[in-house]
Short mmCIF file of C-alpha atoms in Angstrom, two decimals:
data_model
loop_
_atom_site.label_atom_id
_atom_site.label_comp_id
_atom_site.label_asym_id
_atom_site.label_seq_id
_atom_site.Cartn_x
_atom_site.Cartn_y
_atom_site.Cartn_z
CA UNK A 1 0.00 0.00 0.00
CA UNK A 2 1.20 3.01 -1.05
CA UNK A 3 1.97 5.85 1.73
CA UNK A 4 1.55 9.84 1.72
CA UNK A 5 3.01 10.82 -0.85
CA UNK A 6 4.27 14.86 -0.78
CA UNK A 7 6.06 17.23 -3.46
CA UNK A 8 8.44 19.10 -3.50
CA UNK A 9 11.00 17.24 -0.82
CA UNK A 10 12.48 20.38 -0.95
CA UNK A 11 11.87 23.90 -2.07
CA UNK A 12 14.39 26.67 -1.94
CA UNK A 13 12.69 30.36 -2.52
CA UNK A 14 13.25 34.04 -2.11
CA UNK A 15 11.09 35.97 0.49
CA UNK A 16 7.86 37.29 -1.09
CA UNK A 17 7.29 34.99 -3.83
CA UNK A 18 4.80 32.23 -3.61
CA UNK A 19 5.07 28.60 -3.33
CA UNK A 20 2.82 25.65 -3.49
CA UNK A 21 3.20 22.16 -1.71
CA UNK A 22 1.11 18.93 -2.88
CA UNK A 23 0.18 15.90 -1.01
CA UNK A 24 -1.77 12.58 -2.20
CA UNK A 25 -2.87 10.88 0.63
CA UNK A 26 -3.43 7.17 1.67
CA UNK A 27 -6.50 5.90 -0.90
CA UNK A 28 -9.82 5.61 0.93
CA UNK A 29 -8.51 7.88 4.07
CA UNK A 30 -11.38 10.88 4.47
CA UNK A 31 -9.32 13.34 6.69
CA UNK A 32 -6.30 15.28 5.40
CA UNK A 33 -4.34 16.95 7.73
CA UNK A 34 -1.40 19.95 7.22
CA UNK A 35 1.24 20.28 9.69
CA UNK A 36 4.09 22.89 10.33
CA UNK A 37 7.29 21.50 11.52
CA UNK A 38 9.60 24.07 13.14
CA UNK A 39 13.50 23.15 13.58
CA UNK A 40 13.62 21.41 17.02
CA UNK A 41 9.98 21.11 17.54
CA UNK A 42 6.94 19.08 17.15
CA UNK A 43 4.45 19.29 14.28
CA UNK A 44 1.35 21.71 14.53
CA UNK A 45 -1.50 21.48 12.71
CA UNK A 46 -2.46 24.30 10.23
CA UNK A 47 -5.35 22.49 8.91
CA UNK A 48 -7.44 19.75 8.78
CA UNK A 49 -10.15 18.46 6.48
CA UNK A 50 -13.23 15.79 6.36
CA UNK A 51 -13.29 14.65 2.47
CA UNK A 52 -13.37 18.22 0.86
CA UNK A 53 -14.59 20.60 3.86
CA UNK A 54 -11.98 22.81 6.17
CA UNK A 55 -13.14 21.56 9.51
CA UNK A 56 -10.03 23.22 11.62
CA UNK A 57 -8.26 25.89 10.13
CA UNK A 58 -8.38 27.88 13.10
CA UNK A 59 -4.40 27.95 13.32
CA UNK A 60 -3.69 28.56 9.46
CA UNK A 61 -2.44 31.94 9.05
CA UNK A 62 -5.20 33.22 6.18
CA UNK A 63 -3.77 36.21 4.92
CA UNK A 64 -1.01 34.49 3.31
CA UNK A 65 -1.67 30.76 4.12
CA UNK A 66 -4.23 29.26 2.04
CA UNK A 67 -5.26 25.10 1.05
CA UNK A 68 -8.03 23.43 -0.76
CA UNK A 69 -8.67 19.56 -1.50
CA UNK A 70 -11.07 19.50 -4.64
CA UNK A 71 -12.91 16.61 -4.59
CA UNK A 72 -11.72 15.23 -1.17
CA UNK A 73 -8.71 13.51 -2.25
CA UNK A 74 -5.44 15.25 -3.13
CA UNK A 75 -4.39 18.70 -1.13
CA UNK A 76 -2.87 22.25 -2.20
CA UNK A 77 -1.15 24.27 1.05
CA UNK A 78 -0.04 27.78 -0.74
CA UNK A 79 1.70 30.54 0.90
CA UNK A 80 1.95 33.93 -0.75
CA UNK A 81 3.91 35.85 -0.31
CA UNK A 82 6.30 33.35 1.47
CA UNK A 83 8.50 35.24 4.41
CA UNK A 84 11.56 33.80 5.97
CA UNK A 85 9.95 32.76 9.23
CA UNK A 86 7.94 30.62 6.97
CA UNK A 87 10.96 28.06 6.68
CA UNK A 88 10.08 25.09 8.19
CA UNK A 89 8.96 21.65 7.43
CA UNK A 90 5.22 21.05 5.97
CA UNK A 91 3.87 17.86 6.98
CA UNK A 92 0.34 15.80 5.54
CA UNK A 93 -0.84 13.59 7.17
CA UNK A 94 -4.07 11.52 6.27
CA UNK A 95 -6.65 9.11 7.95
CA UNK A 96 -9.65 7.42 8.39
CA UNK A 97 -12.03 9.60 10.52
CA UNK A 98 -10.58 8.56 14.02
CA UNK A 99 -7.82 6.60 13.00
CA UNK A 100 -4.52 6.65 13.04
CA UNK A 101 -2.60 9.30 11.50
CA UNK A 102 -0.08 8.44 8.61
CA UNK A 103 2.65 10.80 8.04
CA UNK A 104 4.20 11.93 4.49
CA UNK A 105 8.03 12.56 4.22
CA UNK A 106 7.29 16.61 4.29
CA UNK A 107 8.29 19.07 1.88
CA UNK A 108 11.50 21.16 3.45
CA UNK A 109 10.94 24.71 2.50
CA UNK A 110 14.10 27.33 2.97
CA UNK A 111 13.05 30.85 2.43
CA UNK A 112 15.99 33.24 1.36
CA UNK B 1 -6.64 23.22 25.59
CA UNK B 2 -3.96 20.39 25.84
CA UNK B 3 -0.62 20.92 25.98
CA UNK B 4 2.46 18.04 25.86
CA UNK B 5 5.73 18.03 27.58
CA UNK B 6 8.35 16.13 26.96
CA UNK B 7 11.35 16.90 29.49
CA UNK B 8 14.10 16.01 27.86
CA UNK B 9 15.62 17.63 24.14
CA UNK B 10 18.57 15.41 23.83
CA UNK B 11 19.17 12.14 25.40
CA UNK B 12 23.31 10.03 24.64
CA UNK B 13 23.12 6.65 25.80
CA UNK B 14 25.50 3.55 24.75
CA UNK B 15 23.94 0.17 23.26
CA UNK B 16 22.08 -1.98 25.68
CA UNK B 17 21.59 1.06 27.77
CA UNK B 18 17.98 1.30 29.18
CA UNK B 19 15.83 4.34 27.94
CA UNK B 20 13.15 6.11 29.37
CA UNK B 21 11.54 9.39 27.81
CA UNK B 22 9.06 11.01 29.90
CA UNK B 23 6.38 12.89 28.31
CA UNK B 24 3.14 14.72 30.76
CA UNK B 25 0.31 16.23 29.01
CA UNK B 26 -2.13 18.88 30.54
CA UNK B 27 -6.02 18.11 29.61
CA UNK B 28 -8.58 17.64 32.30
CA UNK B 29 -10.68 15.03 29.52
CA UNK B 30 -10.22 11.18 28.27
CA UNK B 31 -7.40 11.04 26.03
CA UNK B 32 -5.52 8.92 23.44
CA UNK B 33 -2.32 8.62 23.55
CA UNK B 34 0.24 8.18 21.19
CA UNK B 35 4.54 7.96 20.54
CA UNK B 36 6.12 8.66 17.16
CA UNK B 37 9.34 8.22 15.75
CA UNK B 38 11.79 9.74 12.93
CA UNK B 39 14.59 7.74 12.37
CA UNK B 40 16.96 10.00 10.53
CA UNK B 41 16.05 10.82 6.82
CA UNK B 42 12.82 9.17 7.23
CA UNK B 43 8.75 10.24 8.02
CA UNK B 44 7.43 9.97 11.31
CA UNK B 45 5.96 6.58 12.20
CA UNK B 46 3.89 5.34 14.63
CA UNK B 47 5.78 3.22 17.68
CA UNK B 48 2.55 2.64 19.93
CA UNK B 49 -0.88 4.16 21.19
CA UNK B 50 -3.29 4.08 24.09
CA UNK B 51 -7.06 4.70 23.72
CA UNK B 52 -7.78 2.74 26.88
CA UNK B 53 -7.51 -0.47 28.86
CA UNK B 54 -4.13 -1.60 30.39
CA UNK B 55 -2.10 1.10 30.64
CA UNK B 56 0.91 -0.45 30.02
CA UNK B 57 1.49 -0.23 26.02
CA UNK B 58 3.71 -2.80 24.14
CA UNK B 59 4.64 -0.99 20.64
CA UNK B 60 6.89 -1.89 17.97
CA UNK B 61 10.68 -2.26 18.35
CA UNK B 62 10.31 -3.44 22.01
CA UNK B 63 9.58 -0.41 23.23
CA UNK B 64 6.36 0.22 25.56
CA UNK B 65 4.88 2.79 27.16
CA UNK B 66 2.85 3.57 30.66
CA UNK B 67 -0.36 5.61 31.28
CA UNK B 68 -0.82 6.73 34.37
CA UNK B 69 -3.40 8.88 34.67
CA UNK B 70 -3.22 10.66 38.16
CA UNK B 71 0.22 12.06 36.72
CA UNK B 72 -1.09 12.89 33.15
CA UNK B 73 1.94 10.95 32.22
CA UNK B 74 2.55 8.78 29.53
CA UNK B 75 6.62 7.85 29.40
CA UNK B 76 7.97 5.83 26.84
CA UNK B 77 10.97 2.66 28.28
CA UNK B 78 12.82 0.71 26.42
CA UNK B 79 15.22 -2.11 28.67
CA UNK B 80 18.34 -2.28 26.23
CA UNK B 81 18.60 0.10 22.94
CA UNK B 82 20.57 -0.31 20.05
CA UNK B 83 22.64 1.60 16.88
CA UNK B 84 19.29 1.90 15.38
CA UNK B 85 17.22 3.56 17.89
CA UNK B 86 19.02 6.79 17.20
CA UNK B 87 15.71 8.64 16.01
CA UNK B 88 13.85 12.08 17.25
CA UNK B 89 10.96 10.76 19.32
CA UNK B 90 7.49 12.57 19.52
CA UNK B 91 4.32 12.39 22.21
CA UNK B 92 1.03 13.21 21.10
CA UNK B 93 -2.01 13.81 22.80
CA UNK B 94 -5.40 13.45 21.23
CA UNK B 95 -8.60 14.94 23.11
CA UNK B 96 -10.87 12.15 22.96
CA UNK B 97 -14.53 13.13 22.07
CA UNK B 98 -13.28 16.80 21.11
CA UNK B 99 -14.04 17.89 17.41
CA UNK B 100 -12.13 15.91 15.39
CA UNK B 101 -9.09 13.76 15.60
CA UNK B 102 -6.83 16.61 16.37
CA UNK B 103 -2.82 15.76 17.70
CA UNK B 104 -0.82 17.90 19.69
CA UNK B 105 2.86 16.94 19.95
CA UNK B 106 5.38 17.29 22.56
CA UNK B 107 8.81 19.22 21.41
CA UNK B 108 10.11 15.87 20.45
CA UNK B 109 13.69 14.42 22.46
CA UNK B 110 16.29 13.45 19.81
CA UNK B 111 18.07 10.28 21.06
CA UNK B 112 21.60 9.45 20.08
CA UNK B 113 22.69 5.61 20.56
CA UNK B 114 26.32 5.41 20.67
CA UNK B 115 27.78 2.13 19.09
#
C-alpha cells in the first residue's frame, strides 16, 4: 500500500514569492491533515479536512496561508507571499475519521 | 486546551543502555495517547498508542509505554537500545470526544545511541 506521498521534498525560494506544496494521501482515508514542523519542535496542525470541507483551520495563518482539497482527495497548502519565518517543514498527514494518523516525508521549505 | 511536555531535548546513551523518555500532558478530559518516531532521513511513524484499557502499552521495536493517569503521564521505556534507535521521538495527545481527531505533539527528544 502506497503511503503519503508529498512534493516538493524540498523547495528553496526568495522571500515574497509564492510557493505551493502537494500531497496525495493514503486511498480511501477521508481526513487530510497539514502540519508545520519548526526546527527542534513538534508538528502543529495548520489544517485539517473531512473529504473536501476545512473543519479546523483555526491555526492557518489566512492572509497568506491558504489550502483546498477539490474533490476530497489530493491537497494544495499555498503561501503567498512566502516570508523567511515561513521556513520550516510542511507535513500531511491523512486518515480514516478517528484513525490513526499516517505521516508523508514533508516538503522542506528554505526561504531566502 | 492540551498541551504536551516532553522533558528532555537530547538524550546520549550507549547500546544496551535502558531508555526512558518522559512525556506529561495537561487536559482535564479522556485522552488517546500516542509515541512517534523519525529515524533520521525518514517520516514519522507510529511506535505505539493508548485509547484505553491496560495502561501499560507494548509498541513496535520493544519499546512500551505507561499511562498513568493521576500524573497525566505517559513515558515511553525501552530495557536495552541499540545503533538503530538513534531517532527524534514525539508524544502526542489526542482529546478524545473533542471535534475531530486533532494531535498535539510534545517538542520531540532526539536520542543518540552510541555504538
Amino acid at each position: 500500500e502506497a503511503g503519503v506521498v508529498q512534493s516538493p521534498r524540498y523547495k528553496i525560494i526568495e522571500k515574497k514569492q509564492p510557493v505551493a506544496f502537494w500531497c496525495n494521501p493514503i486511498s480511501g482515508h477521508n481526513t487530510l491533515y497539514w502540519y508545520l514542523q519548526n526546527l527542534g519542535q513538534g508538528p502543529e496542525l495548520l489544517i485539517r479536512y473531512e473529504n473536501e470541507e476545512a473543519v479546523d483551520d483555526s491555526q492557518l495563518p489566512k492572509d497568506r496561508f491558504s489550502a483546498e482539497r477539490l474533490k476530497g482527495v489530493d491537497s494544495t497548502l499555498k503561501i503567498q507571499p512566502a516570508e523567511l519565518g515561513d521556513s520550516a517543514v510542511y507535513l500531511c498527514a491523512s486518515s480514516l475519521l478517528e484513525g490513526e494518523q499516517f505521516f508523508g516525508p514533508g516538503t522542506r521549505l528554505t526561504v531566502l | 486546551a492540551q498541551s504536551v511536555s516532553q522533558h528532555n531535548h537530547h538524550v546520549i546513551l550507549s547500546e544496551a543502555a535502558s531508555l526512558e523518555l518522559g512525556c506529561n500532558y495537561s487536559y482535564g478530559g479522556t485522552v488517546n495517547l500516542f509515541w512517534y518516531v523519525q529515524y533520521p532521513g525518514q517520516h514519522l511513524q507510529l511506535l505505539l498508542k493508548y485509547f484505553s484499557g491496560d495502561p501499560l502499552v507494548k509498541g513496535i521495536k520493544g519499546f512500551e509505554a505507561e499511562f498513568i493517569k493521576s500524573k497525566f503521564s505517559f513515558n515511553l521505556r525501552k530495557p536495552s537500545v541499540q545503533w538503530s534507535d538513534t531517532a527524534e521521538y514525539f508524544c502526542a495527545v489526542n482529546a478524545r470526544g473533542a471535534a475531530g481527531n486533532k494531535l498535539t505533539f510534545g517538542g520531540g527528544t532526539r536520542v543518540l545511541v552510541k555504538p
